[in-house]
Tab-separated table of C-alpha atoms and ligand atoms in Angstrom:
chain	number	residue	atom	x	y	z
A	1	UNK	CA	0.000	0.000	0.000
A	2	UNK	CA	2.048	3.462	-1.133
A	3	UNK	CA	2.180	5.501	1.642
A	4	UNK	CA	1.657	9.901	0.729
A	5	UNK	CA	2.508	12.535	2.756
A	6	UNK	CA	0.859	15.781	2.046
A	7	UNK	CA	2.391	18.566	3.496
A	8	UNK	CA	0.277	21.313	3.630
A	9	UNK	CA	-3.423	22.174	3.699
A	10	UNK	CA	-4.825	24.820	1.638
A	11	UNK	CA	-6.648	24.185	-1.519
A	12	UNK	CA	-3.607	22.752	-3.121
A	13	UNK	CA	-2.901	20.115	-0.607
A	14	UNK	CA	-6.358	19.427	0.452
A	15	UNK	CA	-7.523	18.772	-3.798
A	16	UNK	CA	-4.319	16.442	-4.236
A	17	UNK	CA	-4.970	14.671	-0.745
A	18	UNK	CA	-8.725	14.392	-1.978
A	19	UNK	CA	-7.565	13.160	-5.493
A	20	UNK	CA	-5.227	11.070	-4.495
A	21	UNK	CA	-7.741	9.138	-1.494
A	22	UNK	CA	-9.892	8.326	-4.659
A	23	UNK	CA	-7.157	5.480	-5.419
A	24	UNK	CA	-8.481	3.025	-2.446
A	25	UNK	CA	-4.732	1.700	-2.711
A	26	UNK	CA	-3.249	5.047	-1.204
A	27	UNK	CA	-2.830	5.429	2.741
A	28	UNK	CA	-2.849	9.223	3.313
A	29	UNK	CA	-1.704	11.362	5.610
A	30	UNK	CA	-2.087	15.697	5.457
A	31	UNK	CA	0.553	17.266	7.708
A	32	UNK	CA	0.486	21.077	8.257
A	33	UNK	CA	0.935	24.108	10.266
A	34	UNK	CA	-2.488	25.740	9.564
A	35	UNK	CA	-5.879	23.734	8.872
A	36	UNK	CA	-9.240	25.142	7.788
A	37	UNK	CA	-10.402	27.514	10.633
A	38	UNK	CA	-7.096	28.900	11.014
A	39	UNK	CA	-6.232	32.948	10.016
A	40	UNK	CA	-2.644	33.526	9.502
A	41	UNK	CA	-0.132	35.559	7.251
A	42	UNK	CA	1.666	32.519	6.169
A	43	UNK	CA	-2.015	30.163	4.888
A	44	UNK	CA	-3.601	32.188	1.896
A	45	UNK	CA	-6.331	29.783	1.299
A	46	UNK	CA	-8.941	31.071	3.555
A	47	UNK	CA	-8.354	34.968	2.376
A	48	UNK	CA	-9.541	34.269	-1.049
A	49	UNK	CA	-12.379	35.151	-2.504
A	50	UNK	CA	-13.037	32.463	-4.231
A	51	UNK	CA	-13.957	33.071	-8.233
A	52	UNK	CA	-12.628	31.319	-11.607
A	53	UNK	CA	-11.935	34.157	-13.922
A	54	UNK	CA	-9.140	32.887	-16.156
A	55	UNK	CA	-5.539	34.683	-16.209
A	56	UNK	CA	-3.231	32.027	-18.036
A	57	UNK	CA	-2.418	32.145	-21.692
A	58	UNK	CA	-4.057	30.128	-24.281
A	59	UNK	CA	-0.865	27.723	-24.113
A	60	UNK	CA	-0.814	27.298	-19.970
A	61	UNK	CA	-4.797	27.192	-20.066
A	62	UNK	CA	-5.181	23.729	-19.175
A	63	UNK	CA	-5.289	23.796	-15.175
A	64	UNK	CA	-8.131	26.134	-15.645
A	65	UNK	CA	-9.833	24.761	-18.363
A	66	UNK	CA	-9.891	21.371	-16.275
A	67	UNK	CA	-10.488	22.979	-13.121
A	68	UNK	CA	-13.783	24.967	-14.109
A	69	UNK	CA	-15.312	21.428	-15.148
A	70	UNK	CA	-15.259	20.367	-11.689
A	71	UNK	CA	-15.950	23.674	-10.251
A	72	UNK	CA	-19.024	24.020	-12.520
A	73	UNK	CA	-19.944	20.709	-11.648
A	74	UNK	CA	-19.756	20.983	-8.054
A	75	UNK	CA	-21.630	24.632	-8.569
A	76	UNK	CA	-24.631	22.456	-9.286
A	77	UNK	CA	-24.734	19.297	-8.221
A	78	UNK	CA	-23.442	19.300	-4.727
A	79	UNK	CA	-24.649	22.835	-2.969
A	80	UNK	CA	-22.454	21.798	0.120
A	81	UNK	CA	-19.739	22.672	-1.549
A	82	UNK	CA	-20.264	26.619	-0.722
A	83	UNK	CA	-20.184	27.091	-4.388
A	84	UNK	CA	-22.782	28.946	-6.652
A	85	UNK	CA	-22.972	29.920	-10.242
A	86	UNK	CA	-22.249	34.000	-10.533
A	87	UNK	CA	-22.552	36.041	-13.484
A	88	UNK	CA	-18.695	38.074	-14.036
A	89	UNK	CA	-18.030	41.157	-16.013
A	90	UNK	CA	-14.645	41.969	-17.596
A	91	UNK	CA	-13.917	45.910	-18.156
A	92	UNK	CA	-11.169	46.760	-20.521
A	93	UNK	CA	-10.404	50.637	-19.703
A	94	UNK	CA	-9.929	52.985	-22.501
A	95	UNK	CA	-6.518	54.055	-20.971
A	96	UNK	CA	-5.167	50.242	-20.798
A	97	UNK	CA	-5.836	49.640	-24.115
A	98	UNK	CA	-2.347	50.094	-25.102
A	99	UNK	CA	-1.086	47.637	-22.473
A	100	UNK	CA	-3.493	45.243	-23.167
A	101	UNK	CA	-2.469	45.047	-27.074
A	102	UNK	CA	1.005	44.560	-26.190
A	103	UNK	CA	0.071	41.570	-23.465
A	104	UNK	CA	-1.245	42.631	-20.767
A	105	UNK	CA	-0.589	43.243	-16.986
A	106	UNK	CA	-1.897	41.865	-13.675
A	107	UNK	CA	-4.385	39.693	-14.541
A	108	UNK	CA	-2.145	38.398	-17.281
A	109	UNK	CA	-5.030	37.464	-19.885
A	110	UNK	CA	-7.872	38.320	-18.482
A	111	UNK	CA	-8.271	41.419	-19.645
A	112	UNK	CA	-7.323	41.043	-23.286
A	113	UNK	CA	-9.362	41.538	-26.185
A	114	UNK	CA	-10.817	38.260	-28.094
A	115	UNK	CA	-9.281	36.299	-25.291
A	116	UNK	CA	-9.135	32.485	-25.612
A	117	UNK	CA	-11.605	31.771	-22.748
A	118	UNK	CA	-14.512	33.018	-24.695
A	119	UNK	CA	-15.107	29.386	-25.952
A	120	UNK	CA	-14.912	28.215	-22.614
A	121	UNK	CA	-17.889	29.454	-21.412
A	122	UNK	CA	-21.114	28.696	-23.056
A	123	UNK	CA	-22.759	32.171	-22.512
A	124	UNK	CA	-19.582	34.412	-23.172
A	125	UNK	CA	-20.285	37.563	-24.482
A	126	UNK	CA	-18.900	41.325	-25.245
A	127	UNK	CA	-21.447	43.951	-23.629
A	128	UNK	CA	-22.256	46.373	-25.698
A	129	UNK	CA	-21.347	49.989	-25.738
A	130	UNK	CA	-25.210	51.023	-23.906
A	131	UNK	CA	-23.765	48.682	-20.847
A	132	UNK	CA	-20.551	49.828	-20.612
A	133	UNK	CA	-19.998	52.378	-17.305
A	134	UNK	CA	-17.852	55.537	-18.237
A	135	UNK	CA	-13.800	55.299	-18.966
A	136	UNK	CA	-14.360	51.559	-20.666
A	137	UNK	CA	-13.321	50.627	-24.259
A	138	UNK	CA	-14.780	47.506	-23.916
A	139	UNK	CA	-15.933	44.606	-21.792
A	140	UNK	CA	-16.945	40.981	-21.757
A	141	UNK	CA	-19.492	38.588	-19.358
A	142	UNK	CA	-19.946	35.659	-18.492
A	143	UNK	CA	-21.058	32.810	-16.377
A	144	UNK	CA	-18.465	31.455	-13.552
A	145	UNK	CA	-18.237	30.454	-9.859
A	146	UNK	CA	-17.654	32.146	-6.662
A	147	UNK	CA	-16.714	30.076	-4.118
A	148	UNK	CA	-17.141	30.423	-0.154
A	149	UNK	CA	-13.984	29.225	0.902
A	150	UNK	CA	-15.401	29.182	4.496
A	151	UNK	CA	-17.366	26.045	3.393
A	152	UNK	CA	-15.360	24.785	0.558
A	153	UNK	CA	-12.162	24.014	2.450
A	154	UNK	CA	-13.966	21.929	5.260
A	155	UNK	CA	-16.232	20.159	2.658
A	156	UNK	CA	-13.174	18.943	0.950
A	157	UNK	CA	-11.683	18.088	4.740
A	158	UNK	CA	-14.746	15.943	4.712
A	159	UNK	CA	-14.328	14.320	1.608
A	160	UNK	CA	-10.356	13.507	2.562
A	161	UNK	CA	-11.491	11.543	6.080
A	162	UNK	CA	-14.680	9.861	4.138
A	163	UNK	CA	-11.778	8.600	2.040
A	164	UNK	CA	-9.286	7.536	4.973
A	165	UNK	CA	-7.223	10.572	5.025
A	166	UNK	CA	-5.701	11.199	8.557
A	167	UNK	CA	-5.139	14.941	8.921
A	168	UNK	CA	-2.270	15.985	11.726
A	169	UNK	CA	-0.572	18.903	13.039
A	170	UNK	CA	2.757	19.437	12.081
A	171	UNK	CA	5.571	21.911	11.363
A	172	UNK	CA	8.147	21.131	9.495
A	173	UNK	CA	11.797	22.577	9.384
A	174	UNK	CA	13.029	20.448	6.383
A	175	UNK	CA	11.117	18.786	3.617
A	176	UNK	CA	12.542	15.511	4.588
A	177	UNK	CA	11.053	15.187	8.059
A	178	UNK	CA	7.868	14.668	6.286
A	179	UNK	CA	8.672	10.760	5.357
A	180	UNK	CA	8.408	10.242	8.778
A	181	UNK	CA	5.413	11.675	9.568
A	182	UNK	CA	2.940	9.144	7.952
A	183	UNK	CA	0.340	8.070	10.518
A	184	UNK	CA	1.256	4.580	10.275
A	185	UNK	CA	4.623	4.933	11.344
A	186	UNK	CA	5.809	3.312	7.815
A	187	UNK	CA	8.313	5.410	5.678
A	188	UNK	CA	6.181	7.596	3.414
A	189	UNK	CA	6.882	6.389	-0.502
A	190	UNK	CA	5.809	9.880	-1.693
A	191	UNK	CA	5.847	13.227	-0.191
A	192	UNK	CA	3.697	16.381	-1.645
A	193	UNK	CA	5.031	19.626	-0.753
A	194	UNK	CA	1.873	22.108	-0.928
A	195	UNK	CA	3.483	24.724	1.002
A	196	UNK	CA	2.556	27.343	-0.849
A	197	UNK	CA	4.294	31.182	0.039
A	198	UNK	CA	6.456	28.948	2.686
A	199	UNK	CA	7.850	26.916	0.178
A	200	UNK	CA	10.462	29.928	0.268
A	201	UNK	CA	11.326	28.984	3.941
A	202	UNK	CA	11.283	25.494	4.041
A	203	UNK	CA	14.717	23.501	4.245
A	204	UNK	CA	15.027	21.098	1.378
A	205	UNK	CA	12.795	23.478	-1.111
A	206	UNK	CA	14.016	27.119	-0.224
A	207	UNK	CA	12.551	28.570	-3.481
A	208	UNK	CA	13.982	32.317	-4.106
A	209	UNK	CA	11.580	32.733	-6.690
A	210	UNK	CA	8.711	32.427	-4.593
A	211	UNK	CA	7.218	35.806	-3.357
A	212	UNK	CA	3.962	37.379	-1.642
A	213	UNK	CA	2.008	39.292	-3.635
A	214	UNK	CA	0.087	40.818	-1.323
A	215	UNK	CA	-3.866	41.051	-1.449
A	216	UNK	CA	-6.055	43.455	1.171
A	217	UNK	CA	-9.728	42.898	0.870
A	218	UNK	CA	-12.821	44.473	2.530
A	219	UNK	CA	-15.778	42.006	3.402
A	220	UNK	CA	-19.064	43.246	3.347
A	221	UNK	CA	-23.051	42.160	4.067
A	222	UNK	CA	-24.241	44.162	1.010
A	223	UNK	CA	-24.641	41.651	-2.309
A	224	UNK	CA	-23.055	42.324	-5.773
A	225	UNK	CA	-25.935	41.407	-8.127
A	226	UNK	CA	-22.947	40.479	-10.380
A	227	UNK	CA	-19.023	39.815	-10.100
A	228	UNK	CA	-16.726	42.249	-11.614
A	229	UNK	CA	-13.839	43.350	-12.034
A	230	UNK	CA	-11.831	46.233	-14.691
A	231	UNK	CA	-8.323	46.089	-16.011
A	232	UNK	CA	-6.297	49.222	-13.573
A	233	UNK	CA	-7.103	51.625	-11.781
A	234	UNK	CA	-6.255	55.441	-10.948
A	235	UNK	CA	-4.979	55.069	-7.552
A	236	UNK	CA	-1.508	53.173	-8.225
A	237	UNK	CA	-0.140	50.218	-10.366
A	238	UNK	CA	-0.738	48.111	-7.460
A	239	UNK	CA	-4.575	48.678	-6.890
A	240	UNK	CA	-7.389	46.900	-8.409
A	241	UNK	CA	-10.978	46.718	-8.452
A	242	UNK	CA	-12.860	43.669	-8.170
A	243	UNK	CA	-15.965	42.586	-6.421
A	244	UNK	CA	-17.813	38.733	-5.613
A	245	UNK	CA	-20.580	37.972	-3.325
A	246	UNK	CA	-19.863	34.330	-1.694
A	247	UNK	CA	-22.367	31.353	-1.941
A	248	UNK	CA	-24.477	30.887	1.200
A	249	UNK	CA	-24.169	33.917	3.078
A	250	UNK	CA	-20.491	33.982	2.955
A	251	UNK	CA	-20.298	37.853	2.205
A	252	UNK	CA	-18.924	39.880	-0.164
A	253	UNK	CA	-15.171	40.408	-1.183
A	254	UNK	CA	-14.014	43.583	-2.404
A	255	UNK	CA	-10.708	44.107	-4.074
A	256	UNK	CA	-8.117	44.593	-4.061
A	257	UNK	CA	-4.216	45.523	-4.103
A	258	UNK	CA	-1.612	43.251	-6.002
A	259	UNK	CA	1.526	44.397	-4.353
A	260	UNK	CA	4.807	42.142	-5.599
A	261	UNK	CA	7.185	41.948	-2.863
A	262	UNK	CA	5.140	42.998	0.471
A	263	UNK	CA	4.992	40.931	3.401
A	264	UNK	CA	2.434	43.697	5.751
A	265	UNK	CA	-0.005	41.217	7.258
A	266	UNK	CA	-1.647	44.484	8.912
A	267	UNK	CA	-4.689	46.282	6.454
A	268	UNK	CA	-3.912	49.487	5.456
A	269	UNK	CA	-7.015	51.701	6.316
A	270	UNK	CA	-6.342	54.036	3.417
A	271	UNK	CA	-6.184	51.195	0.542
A	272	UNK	CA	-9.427	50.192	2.686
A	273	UNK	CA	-11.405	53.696	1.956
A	274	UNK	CA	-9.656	53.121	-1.530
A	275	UNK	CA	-11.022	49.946	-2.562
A	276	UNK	CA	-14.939	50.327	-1.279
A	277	UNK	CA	-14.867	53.983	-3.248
A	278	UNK	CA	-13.781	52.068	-6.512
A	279	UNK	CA	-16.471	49.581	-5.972
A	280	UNK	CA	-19.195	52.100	-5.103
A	281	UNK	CA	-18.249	54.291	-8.471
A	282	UNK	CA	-18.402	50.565	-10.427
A	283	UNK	CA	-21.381	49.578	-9.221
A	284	UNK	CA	-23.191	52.240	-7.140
A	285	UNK	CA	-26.321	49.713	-6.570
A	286	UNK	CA	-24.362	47.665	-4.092
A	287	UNK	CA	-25.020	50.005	-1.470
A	288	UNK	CA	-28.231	51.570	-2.794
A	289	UNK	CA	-26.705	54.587	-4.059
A	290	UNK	CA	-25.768	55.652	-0.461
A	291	UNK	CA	-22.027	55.360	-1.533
A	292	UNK	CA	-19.323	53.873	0.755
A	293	UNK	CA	-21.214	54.751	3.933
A	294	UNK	CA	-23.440	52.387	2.882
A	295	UNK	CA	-21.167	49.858	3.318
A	296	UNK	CA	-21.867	46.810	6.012
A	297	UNK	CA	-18.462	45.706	6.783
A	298	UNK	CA	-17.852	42.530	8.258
A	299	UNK	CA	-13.433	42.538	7.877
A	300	UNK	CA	-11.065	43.775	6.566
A	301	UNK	CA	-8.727	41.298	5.608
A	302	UNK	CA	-4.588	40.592	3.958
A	303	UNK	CA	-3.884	37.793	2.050
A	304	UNK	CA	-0.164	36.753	0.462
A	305	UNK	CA	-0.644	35.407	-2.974
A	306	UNK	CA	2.073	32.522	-3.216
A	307	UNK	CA	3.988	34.098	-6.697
A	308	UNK	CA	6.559	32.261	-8.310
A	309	UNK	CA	9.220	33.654	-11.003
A	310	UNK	CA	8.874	31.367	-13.532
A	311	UNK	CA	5.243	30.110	-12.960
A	312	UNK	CA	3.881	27.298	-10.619
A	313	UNK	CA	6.192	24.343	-9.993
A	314	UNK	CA	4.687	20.532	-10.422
A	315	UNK	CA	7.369	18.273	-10.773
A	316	UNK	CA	8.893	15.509	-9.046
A	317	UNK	CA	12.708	15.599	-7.512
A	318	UNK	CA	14.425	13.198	-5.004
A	319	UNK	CA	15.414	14.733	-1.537
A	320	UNK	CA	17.870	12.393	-0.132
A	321	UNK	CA	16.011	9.008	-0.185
A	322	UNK	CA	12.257	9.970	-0.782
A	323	UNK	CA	10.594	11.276	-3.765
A	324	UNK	CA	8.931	15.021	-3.389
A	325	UNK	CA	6.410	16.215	-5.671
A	326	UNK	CA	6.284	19.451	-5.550
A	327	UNK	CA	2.551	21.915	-6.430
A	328	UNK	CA	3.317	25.421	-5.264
A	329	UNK	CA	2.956	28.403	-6.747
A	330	UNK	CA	-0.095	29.495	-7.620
A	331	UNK	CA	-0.220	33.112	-7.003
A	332	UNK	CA	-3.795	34.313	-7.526
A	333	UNK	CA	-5.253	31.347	-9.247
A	334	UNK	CA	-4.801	28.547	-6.482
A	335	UNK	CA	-8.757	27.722	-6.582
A	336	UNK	CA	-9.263	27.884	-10.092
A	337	UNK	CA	-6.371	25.913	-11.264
A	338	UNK	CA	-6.807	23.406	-7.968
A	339	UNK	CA	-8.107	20.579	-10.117
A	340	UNK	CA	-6.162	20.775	-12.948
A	341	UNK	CA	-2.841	21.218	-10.491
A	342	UNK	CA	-3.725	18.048	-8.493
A	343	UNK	CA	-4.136	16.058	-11.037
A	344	UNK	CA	-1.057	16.549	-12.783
A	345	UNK	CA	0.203	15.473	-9.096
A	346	UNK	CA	-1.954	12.145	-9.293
A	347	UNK	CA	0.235	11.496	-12.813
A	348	UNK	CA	3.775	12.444	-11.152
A	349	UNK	CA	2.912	9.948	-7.748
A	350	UNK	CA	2.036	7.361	-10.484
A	351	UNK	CA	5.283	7.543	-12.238
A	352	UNK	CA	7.477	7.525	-8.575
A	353	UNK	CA	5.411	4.470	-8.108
A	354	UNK	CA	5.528	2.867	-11.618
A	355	UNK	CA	1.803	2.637	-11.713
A	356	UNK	CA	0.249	2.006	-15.568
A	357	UNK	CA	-0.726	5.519	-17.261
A	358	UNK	CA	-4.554	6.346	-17.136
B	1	LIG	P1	-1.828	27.933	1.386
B	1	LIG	O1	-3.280	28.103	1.399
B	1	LIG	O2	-1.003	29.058	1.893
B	1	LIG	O3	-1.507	26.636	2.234
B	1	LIG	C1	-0.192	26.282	2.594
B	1	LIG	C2	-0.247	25.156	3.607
B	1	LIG	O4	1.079	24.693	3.863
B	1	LIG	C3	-0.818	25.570	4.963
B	1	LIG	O5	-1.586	24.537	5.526
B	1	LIG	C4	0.448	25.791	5.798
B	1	LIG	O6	0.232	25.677	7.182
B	1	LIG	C5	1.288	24.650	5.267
B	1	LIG	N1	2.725	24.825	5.539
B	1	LIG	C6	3.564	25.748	5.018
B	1	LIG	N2	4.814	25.558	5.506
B	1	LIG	C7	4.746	24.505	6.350
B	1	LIG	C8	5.710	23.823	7.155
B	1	LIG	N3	6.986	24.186	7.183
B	1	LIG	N4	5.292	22.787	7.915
B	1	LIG	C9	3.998	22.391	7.879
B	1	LIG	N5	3.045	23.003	7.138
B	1	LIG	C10	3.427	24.032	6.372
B	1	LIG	N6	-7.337	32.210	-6.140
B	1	LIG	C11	-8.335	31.891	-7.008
B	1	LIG	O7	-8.276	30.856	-7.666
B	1	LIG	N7	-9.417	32.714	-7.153
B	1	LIG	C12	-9.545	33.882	-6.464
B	1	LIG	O8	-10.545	34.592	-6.615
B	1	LIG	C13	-8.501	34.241	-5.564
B	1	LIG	N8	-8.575	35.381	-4.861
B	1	LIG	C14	-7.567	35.710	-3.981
B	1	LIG	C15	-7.665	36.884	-3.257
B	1	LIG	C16	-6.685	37.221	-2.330
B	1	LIG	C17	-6.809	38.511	-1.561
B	1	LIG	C18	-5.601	36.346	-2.132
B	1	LIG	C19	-4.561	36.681	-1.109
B	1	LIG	C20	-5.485	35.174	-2.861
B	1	LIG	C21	-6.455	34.851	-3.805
B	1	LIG	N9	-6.373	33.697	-4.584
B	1	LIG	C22	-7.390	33.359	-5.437
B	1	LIG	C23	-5.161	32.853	-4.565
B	1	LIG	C24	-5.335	31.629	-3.700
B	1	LIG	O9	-5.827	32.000	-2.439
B	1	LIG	C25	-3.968	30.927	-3.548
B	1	LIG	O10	-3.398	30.677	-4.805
B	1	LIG	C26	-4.150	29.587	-2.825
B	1	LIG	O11	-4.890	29.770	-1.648
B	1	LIG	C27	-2.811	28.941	-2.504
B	1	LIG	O12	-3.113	27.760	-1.802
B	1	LIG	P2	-1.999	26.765	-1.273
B	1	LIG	O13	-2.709	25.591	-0.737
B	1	LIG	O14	-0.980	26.561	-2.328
B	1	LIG	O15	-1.273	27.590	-0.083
């Protein structure tokens, strides 16, 4: 019986564990420093807001493309989840539309014209000029998910122990400790590093090219009737404007700041004021026109996107005697690549263990 070790437990690890517990054959065990409940600087997975709006290129698309299956899937069929169906507009500002042509910035793809997603979604459509608000060139909608992480990291918690995963505290100085940590007491055949922004810190890995990008959000009670979200804005290069209203009561996020580099786990009450005044100007019906006083705010909340120079790192490498593979990396798509990440990892474990291709 191959014995895994996840280390880890945000969306990446807790999607690979679940994956991976699908193979009866696999005894599991989840290792981390943070679990679902937890708030800390160093575990982004509970800061997000959850939505799928898609930032690789046409050539890395595949995470995504795989990943919003299952999301859409779960969005319908299994409510518990904490994940709903959400309409999502795309504004492309007149004064980005140079950037845009020559790539893009940020969002990488999102915001580009005729972008490669629009045959992804079924109901994918460019607004027309009538439903565009002032300052944008152009703009796009569709149907995606917003998920409640609140709900959706426990419910896939659930899944893991239905399957005979054994979740355990742990913190780990050096990758290597975890082939010892298996609940059986057995030598662990495989170990999964899903250490996301710590990946940085951890002996064995140390990756210099992983960096926070740091995200403050404001949570609200008031309800987007729609997610959006528009390609800059006037305040600096690192402030955005984005807005999604959580399945089941989970509240609304409001975006944002993308700022490469910082490690301030502390909100800044300024970028606060900030973001709810870009969202009221967006969409002025989220607070009935009473502007950011009308504003119900539940948190205000930092976040430290796990960036990586060079992209998100799945592959497998021997540490000493035990076989790592690695998923960590995901910067601001960690949900909506989750499915297509882990199962890439599924492949890799079958290789270390010479198992037949599927
Ligand atoms: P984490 O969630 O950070 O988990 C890392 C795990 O490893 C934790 O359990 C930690 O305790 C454990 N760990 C680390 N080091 C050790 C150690 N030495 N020993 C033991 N355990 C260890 N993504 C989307 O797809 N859609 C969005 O709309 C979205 N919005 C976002 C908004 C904000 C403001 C932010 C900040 C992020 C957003 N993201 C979004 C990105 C997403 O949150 C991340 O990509 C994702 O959460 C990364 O998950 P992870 O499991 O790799 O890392």
């Amino acid at each position: 019986m191959p014995n895994i070790v996840v280390v880890g437990a945000g969306v990446s690890g807790l999607t690979c564990a679940y994956l991976l517990s699908k193979q009866k054959e696999n005894v599991i065990t989840i290792i981390a420093k943070h679990m679902p409940g937890d708030y800390d600087i160093e575990y982004t997975s509970p800061i997000a807001g959850a939505n799928l709006l898609p930032m690789s290129t046409e050539k890395n698309s595949s995470w995504e493309r795989r990943t919003w299956k299952e999301l859409r899937r779960l969005a319908v069929e299994v409510p518990e989840t904490g994940i709903h169906l959400q309409k999502s507009r795309v504004y492309r500002r007149e004064k980005d539309l140079d950037v845009l042509r020559k790539g893009g910035y940020n969002f990488d793809s999102l915001y580009l014209e005729n972008p490669w997603y629009q045959s992804l979604f079924d109901d994918f459509r460019e607004l027309s000029k009538e439903e565009l608000p002032e300052g944008m060139a152009s703009g796009c909608e569709f149907g995606s998910v917003c998920i409640n992480v609140m709900l959706y990291l426990p419910w896939l918690v659930a899944q893991c122990r239905k399957n005979g995963v054994v979740l355990r505290r742990g913190v780990l100085k050096h990758i290597s400790e975890a082939s010892r940590r298996s609940h059986t007491g057995g030598k662990a055949d495989v170990v999964i590093n899903t250490t996301g922004l710590m990946a940085s810190k951890l002996g064995g890995v140390m990756d210099q090219n992983v960096i926070p990008i740091r995200g403050q959000v404001v949570v609200v009670r008031n309800e987007a009737p729609y997610m959006l979200t528009k390609s800059g804005t006037d305040d600096a290069d690192d402030e955005v404007c984005y807005v999604m209203t959580r399945a089941a009561g989970g509240g609304t996020v409001l975006g944002g700041t993308y700022s490469k580099g910082q490690w301030e786990s502390q909100p800044d009450p300024n970028q606060a004021m900030r973001i709810m005044r870009r969202v009221v100007e967006m969409m002025p019906e989220i607070t009935g026109g009473k502007g950011v006083e009308g504003f119900d705010i539940i948190r205000h909340a930092v976040g430290l996107r796990p960036y990586r120079n060079g992209g998100v790192r799945i592959e497998k490498e021997k540490i000493e005697d035990t076989w790592v593979v690695h998923n960590y990396g995901h910067a601001g798509w960690g949900y909506q690549g989750s499915y297509g990440c882990a199962q890439d990892v599924v492949t890799l474990v079958g290789e270390v263990l010479n198992r037949p291709k599927l």
